[in-house]
């Protein structure tokens, strides 16, 4: 049986919230491990430009991720790959198990797993994923220089990332299921001025079409008239909201009905010593700034919690 490595704090997820919690906790002289299923940065890596994070007029998501990582690790916090499968209680300690069958013990755990992109769940979506269907303009936009693209969704992400894609594509058509956008007015205003963007309202995608190799269009339905149609496109970018990444924590009884984690204002869940921060939390606003604020609170709270354990 492999030896269980022990830390004061295990932070699950190395997005903006997790990296901030790790920075605060390690700066308080706690031993800290950040575990992430991929590269640090979380959804920052899918974000072209961020204009609403204090201190930066505008910064690319991956650049901000690197700055945060350097800050998080400067006081000794460690970072490792691993998808957390379960957290169990072992006396006063928490046992964190990953998909690589590694086990870590911690006095406190901060869950910062964030959210994943919601899928449309229509025929063709899975089949053409990576062959014209994408959830990440920053990652895949360069494959579509001079092409015609469809963006599905009407929130901040659809409109902002759609506008980012106009730097590369010939045209970006945004299909919005209602008669209006959900995106913030400032984001809408910028997109409306962009000649390469077109908005088609009351329209849902019912199927993603393609040939043997790649996407070549979508089937649509008008939600007011019921009229169906087809629209040609070389790529389809889907931004229809997020779902919580909480499958690994169902045993802890800390989730709300939609699967987000419930906390108090100190980021404490119903289980003493387990905290949750950022997008994964039941919260009215999901932004880099709110995740960072949550992370600072949790980083300080774990210090208080561990100090109280020692007495
Ligand atoms: P969101 O705000 O939840 O918006 C989801 C959009 O997708 C809505 O327009 C929704 O339509 C539409 N939608 C949902 N299911 C659909 C379906 N099956 N078919 C077609 N359309 C569908 O999600 P988001 O834009 O991904 O943003 C997620 C969070 O990140 C938000 O809190 C947002 O503020 C934040 N964010 C912020 C920024 C920024 O501040 N610059 C940038 C990106 C994201 P309805 O309106 O009809 O529900």
PDB file of N, CA, C and O and ligand atoms in Angstrom, residues 43 47 49-52 115 117-122 152-161 175-184 186-187 203-205 223 238-242 279 283-288, ligand 1:
ATOM      1  N   UNK A  43     -10.650  27.907 -15.809  1.00  0.00           N
ATOM      2  CA  UNK A  43     -11.334  28.538 -16.943  1.00  0.00           C
ATOM      3  C   UNK A  43     -10.611  29.770 -17.476  1.00  0.00           C
ATOM      4  O   UNK A  43     -10.956  30.274 -18.549  1.00  0.00           O
ATOM      5  N   UNK A  47     -10.266  31.752 -21.654  1.00  0.00           N
ATOM      6  CA  UNK A  47     -10.761  33.122 -21.727  1.00  0.00           C
ATOM      7  C   UNK A  47      -9.764  34.002 -22.468  1.00  0.00           C
ATOM      8  O   UNK A  47      -8.604  34.106 -22.061  1.00  0.00           O
ATOM      9  N   UNK A  49      -9.752  37.538 -23.293  1.00  0.00           N
ATOM     10  CA  UNK A  49      -9.364  38.805 -22.643  1.00  0.00           C
ATOM     11  C   UNK A  49     -10.220  39.003 -21.410  1.00  0.00           C
ATOM     12  O   UNK A  49     -11.427  38.768 -21.445  1.00  0.00           O
ATOM     13  N   UNK A  50      -9.613  39.484 -20.345  1.00  0.00           N
ATOM     14  CA  UNK A  50     -10.372  39.808 -19.130  1.00  0.00           C
ATOM     15  C   UNK A  50     -10.228  41.308 -18.892  1.00  0.00           C
ATOM     16  O   UNK A  50      -9.105  41.819 -18.774  1.00  0.00           O
ATOM     17  N   UNK A  51     -11.369  41.995 -18.851  1.00  0.00           N
ATOM     18  CA  UNK A  51     -11.340  43.455 -18.696  1.00  0.00           C
ATOM     19  C   UNK A  51     -11.907  43.889 -17.359  1.00  0.00           C
ATOM     20  O   UNK A  51     -12.001  45.074 -17.079  1.00  0.00           O
ATOM     21  N   UNK A  52     -12.364  42.901 -16.552  1.00  0.00           N
ATOM     22  CA  UNK A  52     -13.013  43.294 -15.297  1.00  0.00           C
ATOM     23  C   UNK A  52     -12.357  42.649 -14.088  1.00  0.00           C
ATOM     24  O   UNK A  52     -13.023  42.282 -13.138  1.00  0.00           O
ATOM     25  N   UNK A 115     -16.385  25.076 -12.529  1.00  0.00           N
ATOM     26  CA  UNK A 115     -17.499  24.545 -13.312  1.00  0.00           C
ATOM     27  C   UNK A 115     -16.994  24.161 -14.696  1.00  0.00           C
ATOM     28  O   UNK A 115     -15.935  24.610 -15.128  1.00  0.00           O
ATOM     29  N   UNK A 117     -18.092  23.507 -18.947  1.00  0.00           N
ATOM     30  CA  UNK A 117     -19.069  24.030 -19.908  1.00  0.00           C
ATOM     31  C   UNK A 117     -20.254  23.081 -20.066  1.00  0.00           C
ATOM     32  O   UNK A 117     -20.058  21.865 -20.198  1.00  0.00           O
ATOM     33  N   UNK A 118     -21.442  23.651 -20.031  1.00  0.00           N
ATOM     34  CA  UNK A 118     -22.641  22.850 -20.272  1.00  0.00           C
ATOM     35  C   UNK A 118     -22.682  22.465 -21.748  1.00  0.00           C
ATOM     36  O   UNK A 118     -22.320  23.262 -22.611  1.00  0.00           O
ATOM     37  N   UNK A 119     -23.123  21.241 -22.007  1.00  0.00           N
ATOM     38  CA  UNK A 119     -23.258  20.800 -23.403  1.00  0.00           C
ATOM     39  C   UNK A 119     -24.701  20.992 -23.859  1.00  0.00           C
ATOM     40  O   UNK A 119     -25.623  21.059 -23.040  1.00  0.00           O
ATOM     41  N   UNK A 120     -24.881  21.083 -25.170  1.00  0.00           N
ATOM     42  CA  UNK A 120     -26.233  21.248 -25.708  1.00  0.00           C
ATOM     43  C   UNK A 120     -27.026  19.945 -25.653  1.00  0.00           C
ATOM     44  O   UNK A 120     -28.240  19.961 -25.618  1.00  0.00           O
ATOM     45  N   UNK A 121     -26.271  18.829 -25.698  1.00  0.00           N
ATOM     46  CA  UNK A 121     -26.899  17.503 -25.743  1.00  0.00           C
ATOM     47  C   UNK A 121     -27.816  17.337 -26.950  1.00  0.00           C
ATOM     48  O   UNK A 121     -28.974  16.958 -26.822  1.00  0.00           O
ATOM     49  N   UNK A 122     -27.293  17.691 -28.126  1.00  0.00           N
ATOM     50  CA  UNK A 122     -28.038  17.460 -29.371  1.00  0.00           C
ATOM     51  C   UNK A 122     -27.249  16.470 -30.232  1.00  0.00           C
ATOM     52  O   UNK A 122     -26.024  16.336 -30.061  1.00  0.00           O
ATOM     53  N   UNK A 152     -23.194  29.387 -30.149  1.00  0.00           N
ATOM     54  CA  UNK A 152     -24.498  29.130 -29.550  1.00  0.00           C
ATOM     55  C   UNK A 152     -24.485  29.673 -28.121  1.00  0.00           C
ATOM     56  O   UNK A 152     -23.582  29.354 -27.346  1.00  0.00           O
ATOM     57  N   UNK A 153     -25.496  30.498 -27.775  1.00  0.00           N
ATOM     58  CA  UNK A 153     -25.592  31.056 -26.426  1.00  0.00           C
ATOM     59  C   UNK A 153     -25.805  32.549 -26.477  1.00  0.00           C
ATOM     60  O   UNK A 153     -25.631  33.170 -27.528  1.00  0.00           O
ATOM     61  N   UNK A 154     -26.187  33.110 -25.328  1.00  0.00           N
ATOM     62  CA  UNK A 154     -26.459  34.552 -25.309  1.00  0.00           C
ATOM     63  C   UNK A 154     -25.915  35.243 -24.068  1.00  0.00           C
ATOM     64  O   UNK A 154     -26.241  36.391 -23.796  1.00  0.00           O
ATOM     65  N   UNK A 155     -25.055  34.548 -23.314  1.00  0.00           N
ATOM     66  CA  UNK A 155     -24.490  35.122 -22.093  1.00  0.00           C
ATOM     67  C   UNK A 155     -23.173  35.848 -22.362  1.00  0.00           C
ATOM     68  O   UNK A 155     -22.765  36.031 -23.519  1.00  0.00           O
ATOM     69  N   UNK A 156     -22.521  36.269 -21.275  1.00  0.00           N
ATOM     70  CA  UNK A 156     -21.238  36.980 -21.399  1.00  0.00           C
ATOM     71  C   UNK A 156     -20.236  36.176 -22.228  1.00  0.00           C
ATOM     72  O   UNK A 156     -19.531  36.726 -23.080  1.00  0.00           O
ATOM     73  N   UNK A 157     -20.179  34.877 -21.947  1.00  0.00           N
ATOM     74  CA  UNK A 157     -19.153  34.053 -22.599  1.00  0.00           C
ATOM     75  C   UNK A 157     -19.405  33.977 -24.107  1.00  0.00           C
ATOM     76  O   UNK A 157     -18.480  34.171 -24.906  1.00  0.00           O
ATOM     77  N   UNK A 158     -20.652  33.716 -24.512  1.00  0.00           N
ATOM     78  CA  UNK A 158     -20.961  33.581 -25.945  1.00  0.00           C
ATOM     79  C   UNK A 158     -20.614  34.872 -26.684  1.00  0.00           C
ATOM     80  O   UNK A 158     -19.995  34.847 -27.754  1.00  0.00           O
ATOM     81  N   UNK A 159     -20.997  36.005 -26.113  1.00  0.00           N
ATOM     82  CA  UNK A 159     -20.816  37.273 -26.830  1.00  0.00           C
ATOM     83  C   UNK A 159     -19.331  37.681 -26.826  1.00  0.00           C
ATOM     84  O   UNK A 159     -18.781  38.065 -27.865  1.00  0.00           O
ATOM     85  N   UNK A 160     -18.675  37.540 -25.672  1.00  0.00           N
ATOM     86  CA  UNK A 160     -17.255  37.941 -25.608  1.00  0.00           C
ATOM     87  C   UNK A 160     -16.377  37.021 -26.455  1.00  0.00           C
ATOM     88  O   UNK A 160     -15.514  37.480 -27.205  1.00  0.00           O
ATOM     89  N   UNK A 161     -16.590  35.727 -26.318  1.00  0.00           N
ATOM     90  CA  UNK A 161     -15.738  34.791 -27.066  1.00  0.00           C
ATOM     91  C   UNK A 161     -16.091  34.850 -28.557  1.00  0.00           C
ATOM     92  O   UNK A 161     -15.225  34.702 -29.406  1.00  0.00           O
ATOM     93  N   UNK A 175     -26.291  32.339 -32.331  1.00  0.00           N
ATOM     94  CA  UNK A 175     -27.676  31.860 -32.255  1.00  0.00           C
ATOM     95  C   UNK A 175     -28.142  31.944 -30.798  1.00  0.00           C
ATOM     96  O   UNK A 175     -27.565  31.323 -29.905  1.00  0.00           O
ATOM     97  N   UNK A 176     -29.182  32.744 -30.591  1.00  0.00           N
ATOM     98  CA  UNK A 176     -29.670  33.055 -29.239  1.00  0.00           C
ATOM     99  C   UNK A 176     -31.062  32.441 -29.102  1.00  0.00           C
ATOM    100  O   UNK A 176     -31.924  32.681 -29.950  1.00  0.00           O
ATOM    101  N   UNK A 177     -31.285  31.678 -28.045  1.00  0.00           N
ATOM    102  CA  UNK A 177     -32.561  30.936 -27.994  1.00  0.00           C
ATOM    103  C   UNK A 177     -33.769  31.817 -27.662  1.00  0.00           C
ATOM    104  O   UNK A 177     -34.888  31.474 -27.977  1.00  0.00           O
ATOM    105  N   UNK A 178     -33.529  32.932 -26.977  1.00  0.00           N
ATOM    106  CA  UNK A 178     -34.646  33.843 -26.653  1.00  0.00           C
ATOM    107  C   UNK A 178     -34.605  35.058 -27.582  1.00  0.00           C
ATOM    108  O   UNK A 178     -33.790  35.135 -28.494  1.00  0.00           O
ATOM    109  N   UNK A 179     -35.460  36.058 -27.284  1.00  0.00           N
ATOM    110  CA  UNK A 179     -35.484  37.258 -28.128  1.00  0.00           C
ATOM    111  C   UNK A 179     -34.535  38.327 -27.601  1.00  0.00           C
ATOM    112  O   UNK A 179     -34.563  39.465 -28.060  1.00  0.00           O
ATOM    113  N   UNK A 180     -33.717  37.960 -26.608  1.00  0.00           N
ATOM    114  CA  UNK A 180     -32.723  38.931 -26.124  1.00  0.00           C
ATOM    115  C   UNK A 180     -31.513  38.206 -25.544  1.00  0.00           C
ATOM    116  O   UNK A 180     -31.578  37.022 -25.206  1.00  0.00           O
ATOM    117  N   UNK A 181     -30.420  38.974 -25.429  1.00  0.00           N
ATOM    118  CA  UNK A 181     -29.194  38.428 -24.860  1.00  0.00           C
ATOM    119  C   UNK A 181     -29.247  38.513 -23.347  1.00  0.00           C
ATOM    120  O   UNK A 181     -29.925  39.377 -22.783  1.00  0.00           O
ATOM    121  N   UNK A 182     -28.487  37.641 -22.696  1.00  0.00           N
ATOM    122  CA  UNK A 182     -28.328  37.709 -21.249  1.00  0.00           C
ATOM    123  C   UNK A 182     -27.057  38.490 -20.894  1.00  0.00           C
ATOM    124  O   UNK A 182     -26.890  38.945 -19.778  1.00  0.00           O
ATOM    125  N   UNK A 183     -26.157  38.658 -21.871  1.00  0.00           N
ATOM    126  CA  UNK A 183     -24.842  39.265 -21.611  1.00  0.00           C
ATOM    127  C   UNK A 183     -24.966  40.688 -21.062  1.00  0.00           C
ATOM    128  O   UNK A 183     -25.946  41.393 -21.348  1.00  0.00           O
ATOM    129  N   UNK A 184     -23.958  41.093 -20.298  1.00  0.00           N
ATOM    130  CA  UNK A 184     -23.907  42.451 -19.732  1.00  0.00           C
ATOM    131  C   UNK A 184     -24.008  43.499 -20.841  1.00  0.00           C
ATOM    132  O   UNK A 184     -23.430  43.309 -21.926  1.00  0.00           O
ATOM    133  N   UNK A 186     -22.424  46.240 -21.479  1.00  0.00           N
ATOM    134  CA  UNK A 186     -21.155  46.726 -22.049  1.00  0.00           C
ATOM    135  C   UNK A 186     -20.576  45.707 -23.050  1.00  0.00           C
ATOM    136  O   UNK A 186     -19.990  46.068 -24.068  1.00  0.00           O
ATOM    137  N   UNK A 187     -20.795  44.435 -22.758  1.00  0.00           N
ATOM    138  CA  UNK A 187     -20.301  43.370 -23.653  1.00  0.00           C
ATOM    139  C   UNK A 187     -21.152  43.362 -24.935  1.00  0.00           C
ATOM    140  O   UNK A 187     -20.647  43.256 -26.051  1.00  0.00           O
ATOM    141  N   UNK A 203     -33.713  31.285 -31.695  1.00  0.00           N
ATOM    142  CA  UNK A 203     -33.256  30.160 -32.511  1.00  0.00           C
ATOM    143  C   UNK A 203     -32.444  29.166 -31.679  1.00  0.00           C
ATOM    144  O   UNK A 203     -31.469  29.532 -31.030  1.00  0.00           O
ATOM    145  N   UNK A 204     -32.881  27.910 -31.712  1.00  0.00           N
ATOM    146  CA  UNK A 204     -32.149  26.834 -31.034  1.00  0.00           C
ATOM    147  C   UNK A 204     -31.497  25.924 -32.060  1.00  0.00           C
ATOM    148  O   UNK A 204     -32.017  25.758 -33.170  1.00  0.00           O
ATOM    149  N   UNK A 205     -30.404  25.326 -31.654  1.00  0.00           N
ATOM    150  CA  UNK A 205     -29.745  24.316 -32.497  1.00  0.00           C
ATOM    151  C   UNK A 205     -30.309  22.959 -32.101  1.00  0.00           C
ATOM    152  O   UNK A 205     -30.308  22.609 -30.915  1.00  0.00           O
ATOM    153  N   UNK A 223     -37.907  29.295 -32.161  1.00  0.00           N
ATOM    154  CA  UNK A 223     -38.683  28.997 -30.952  1.00  0.00           C
ATOM    155  C   UNK A 223     -40.006  29.749 -30.877  1.00  0.00           C
ATOM    156  O   UNK A 223     -40.816  29.471 -30.004  1.00  0.00           O
ATOM    157  N   UNK A 238     -19.758  26.432 -28.573  1.00  0.00           N
ATOM    158  CA  UNK A 238     -20.915  26.328 -27.680  1.00  0.00           C
ATOM    159  C   UNK A 238     -20.594  26.982 -26.333  1.00  0.00           C
ATOM    160  O   UNK A 238     -19.640  26.584 -25.647  1.00  0.00           O
ATOM    161  N   UNK A 239     -21.400  28.011 -26.005  1.00  0.00           N
ATOM    162  CA  UNK A 239     -21.260  28.719 -24.709  1.00  0.00           C
ATOM    163  C   UNK A 239     -22.630  28.880 -24.083  1.00  0.00           C
ATOM    164  O   UNK A 239     -23.226  29.951 -24.146  1.00  0.00           O
ATOM    165  N   UNK A 240     -23.153  27.797 -23.525  1.00  0.00           N
ATOM    166  CA  UNK A 240     -24.523  27.838 -23.000  1.00  0.00           C
ATOM    167  C   UNK A 240     -24.546  27.669 -21.474  1.00  0.00           C
ATOM    168  O   UNK A 240     -25.496  27.123 -20.920  1.00  0.00           O
ATOM    169  N   UNK A 241     -23.532  28.197 -20.820  1.00  0.00           N
ATOM    170  CA  UNK A 241     -23.523  28.172 -19.355  1.00  0.00           C
ATOM    171  C   UNK A 241     -22.646  27.064 -18.804  1.00  0.00           C
ATOM    172  O   UNK A 241     -21.957  26.355 -19.549  1.00  0.00           O
ATOM    173  N   UNK A 242     -22.707  26.936 -17.497  1.00  0.00           N
ATOM    174  CA  UNK A 242     -21.785  26.034 -16.802  1.00  0.00           C
ATOM    175  C   UNK A 242     -22.513  25.074 -15.875  1.00  0.00           C
ATOM    176  O   UNK A 242     -23.604  25.377 -15.409  1.00  0.00           O
ATOM    177  N   UNK A 279     -16.345  29.402  -8.398  1.00  0.00           N
ATOM    178  CA  UNK A 279     -17.508  29.052  -9.223  1.00  0.00           C
ATOM    179  C   UNK A 279     -18.267  27.831  -8.719  1.00  0.00           C
ATOM    180  O   UNK A 279     -19.458  27.688  -9.016  1.00  0.00           O
ATOM    181  N   UNK A 283     -23.462  30.689  -5.331  1.00  0.00           N
ATOM    182  CA  UNK A 283     -23.081  32.101  -5.198  1.00  0.00           C
ATOM    183  C   UNK A 283     -23.795  32.932  -6.261  1.00  0.00           C
ATOM    184  O   UNK A 283     -24.080  32.419  -7.354  1.00  0.00           O
ATOM    185  N   UNK A 284     -24.095  34.201  -5.976  1.00  0.00           N
ATOM    186  CA  UNK A 284     -24.825  34.995  -6.983  1.00  0.00           C
ATOM    187  C   UNK A 284     -23.950  35.502  -8.115  1.00  0.00           C
ATOM    188  O   UNK A 284     -24.465  35.990  -9.119  1.00  0.00           O
ATOM    189  N   UNK A 285     -22.626  35.441  -7.996  1.00  0.00           N
ATOM    190  CA  UNK A 285     -21.761  35.986  -9.049  1.00  0.00           C
ATOM    191  C   UNK A 285     -20.537  35.094  -9.235  1.00  0.00           C
ATOM    192  O   UNK A 285     -19.856  34.763  -8.259  1.00  0.00           O
ATOM    193  N   UNK A 286     -20.281  34.724 -10.492  1.00  0.00           N
ATOM    194  CA  UNK A 286     -19.123  33.866 -10.775  1.00  0.00           C
ATOM    195  C   UNK A 286     -18.160  34.627 -11.672  1.00  0.00           C
ATOM    196  O   UNK A 286     -18.339  34.698 -12.880  1.00  0.00           O
ATOM    197  N   UNK A 287     -17.129  35.186 -11.058  1.00  0.00           N
ATOM    198  CA  UNK A 287     -16.138  36.004 -11.747  1.00  0.00           C
ATOM    199  C   UNK A 287     -14.762  35.653 -11.195  1.00  0.00           C
ATOM    200  O   UNK A 287     -14.662  35.052 -10.124  1.00  0.00           O
ATOM    201  N   UNK A 288     -13.715  36.106 -11.892  1.00  0.00           N
ATOM    202  CA  UNK A 288     -12.358  35.909 -11.359  1.00  0.00           C
ATOM    203  C   UNK A 288     -12.247  36.628 -10.006  1.00  0.00           C
ATOM    204  O   UNK A 288     -11.715  36.089  -9.028  1.00  0.00           O
TER     205      UNK A 288
HETATM  206  P1  LIG B   1     -24.720  32.123 -18.603  1.00  0.00           P
HETATM  207  O1  LIG B   1     -24.556  33.502 -18.094  1.00  0.00           O
HETATM  208  O2  LIG B   1     -25.383  31.090 -17.734  1.00  0.00           O
HETATM  209  O3  LIG B   1     -25.508  32.211 -19.975  1.00  0.00           O
HETATM  210  C1  LIG B   1     -25.845  31.055 -20.689  1.00  0.00           C
HETATM  211  C2  LIG B   1     -26.441  31.454 -22.007  1.00  0.00           C
HETATM  212  O4  LIG B   1     -26.672  30.274 -22.765  1.00  0.00           O
HETATM  213  C3  LIG B   1     -27.792  32.154 -21.843  1.00  0.00           C
HETATM  214  O5  LIG B   1     -27.941  33.104 -22.870  1.00  0.00           O
HETATM  215  C4  LIG B   1     -28.765  31.002 -22.008  1.00  0.00           C
HETATM  216  O6  LIG B   1     -30.018  31.405 -22.508  1.00  0.00           O
HETATM  217  C5  LIG B   1     -28.064  30.180 -23.069  1.00  0.00           C
HETATM  218  N1  LIG B   1     -28.443  28.767 -23.040  1.00  0.00           N
HETATM  219  C6  LIG B   1     -28.516  27.926 -21.990  1.00  0.00           C
HETATM  220  N2  LIG B   1     -28.864  26.692 -22.394  1.00  0.00           N
HETATM  221  C7  LIG B   1     -29.038  26.772 -23.734  1.00  0.00           C
HETATM  222  C8  LIG B   1     -29.413  25.857 -24.720  1.00  0.00           C
HETATM  223  N3  LIG B   1     -29.685  24.573 -24.439  1.00  0.00           N
HETATM  224  N4  LIG B   1     -29.488  26.287 -26.014  1.00  0.00           N
HETATM  225  C9  LIG B   1     -29.204  27.562 -26.329  1.00  0.00           C
HETATM  226  N5  LIG B   1     -28.849  28.489 -25.438  1.00  0.00           N
HETATM  227  C10 LIG B   1     -28.773  28.094 -24.151  1.00  0.00           C
HETATM  228  O7  LIG B   1     -23.320  31.444 -19.024  1.00  0.00           O
HETATM  229  P2  LIG B   1     -21.923  32.053 -19.549  1.00  0.00           P
HETATM  230  O8  LIG B   1     -22.125  33.115 -20.543  1.00  0.00           O
HETATM  231  O9  LIG B   1     -21.116  30.849 -19.911  1.00  0.00           O
HETATM  232  O10 LIG B   1     -21.311  32.689 -18.261  1.00  0.00           O
HETATM  233  C11 LIG B   1     -21.106  31.869 -17.108  1.00  0.00           C
HETATM  234  C12 LIG B   1     -20.639  32.734 -15.947  1.00  0.00           C
HETATM  235  O11 LIG B   1     -19.357  33.274 -16.246  1.00  0.00           O
HETATM  236  C13 LIG B   1     -21.557  33.909 -15.713  1.00  0.00           C
HETATM  237  O12 LIG B   1     -21.619  34.122 -14.334  1.00  0.00           O
HETATM  238  C14 LIG B   1     -20.883  35.047 -16.423  1.00  0.00           C
HETATM  239  O13 LIG B   1     -21.201  36.302 -15.878  1.00  0.00           O
HETATM  240  C15 LIG B   1     -19.412  34.680 -16.211  1.00  0.00           C
HETATM  241  N6  LIG B   1     -18.610  35.255 -17.297  1.00  0.00           N
HETATM  242  C16 LIG B   1     -18.264  36.527 -17.169  1.00  0.00           C
HETATM  243  C17 LIG B   1     -17.533  37.144 -18.139  1.00  0.00           C
HETATM  244  C18 LIG B   1     -17.173  38.551 -17.924  1.00  0.00           C
HETATM  245  O14 LIG B   1     -17.464  39.088 -16.859  1.00  0.00           O
HETATM  246  N7  LIG B   1     -16.529  39.224 -18.848  1.00  0.00           N
HETATM  247  C19 LIG B   1     -17.171  36.477 -19.296  1.00  0.00           C
HETATM  248  C20 LIG B   1     -17.573  35.158 -19.429  1.00  0.00           C
HETATM  249  C21 LIG B   1     -18.314  34.569 -18.424  1.00  0.00           C
HETATM  250  P3  LIG B   1     -31.106  32.102 -21.553  1.00  0.00           P
HETATM  251  O15 LIG B   1     -30.638  33.511 -21.374  1.00  0.00           O
HETATM  252  O16 LIG B   1     -32.342  31.962 -22.351  1.00  0.00           O
HETATM  253  O17 LIG B   1     -31.119  31.316 -20.275  1.00  0.00           O
END
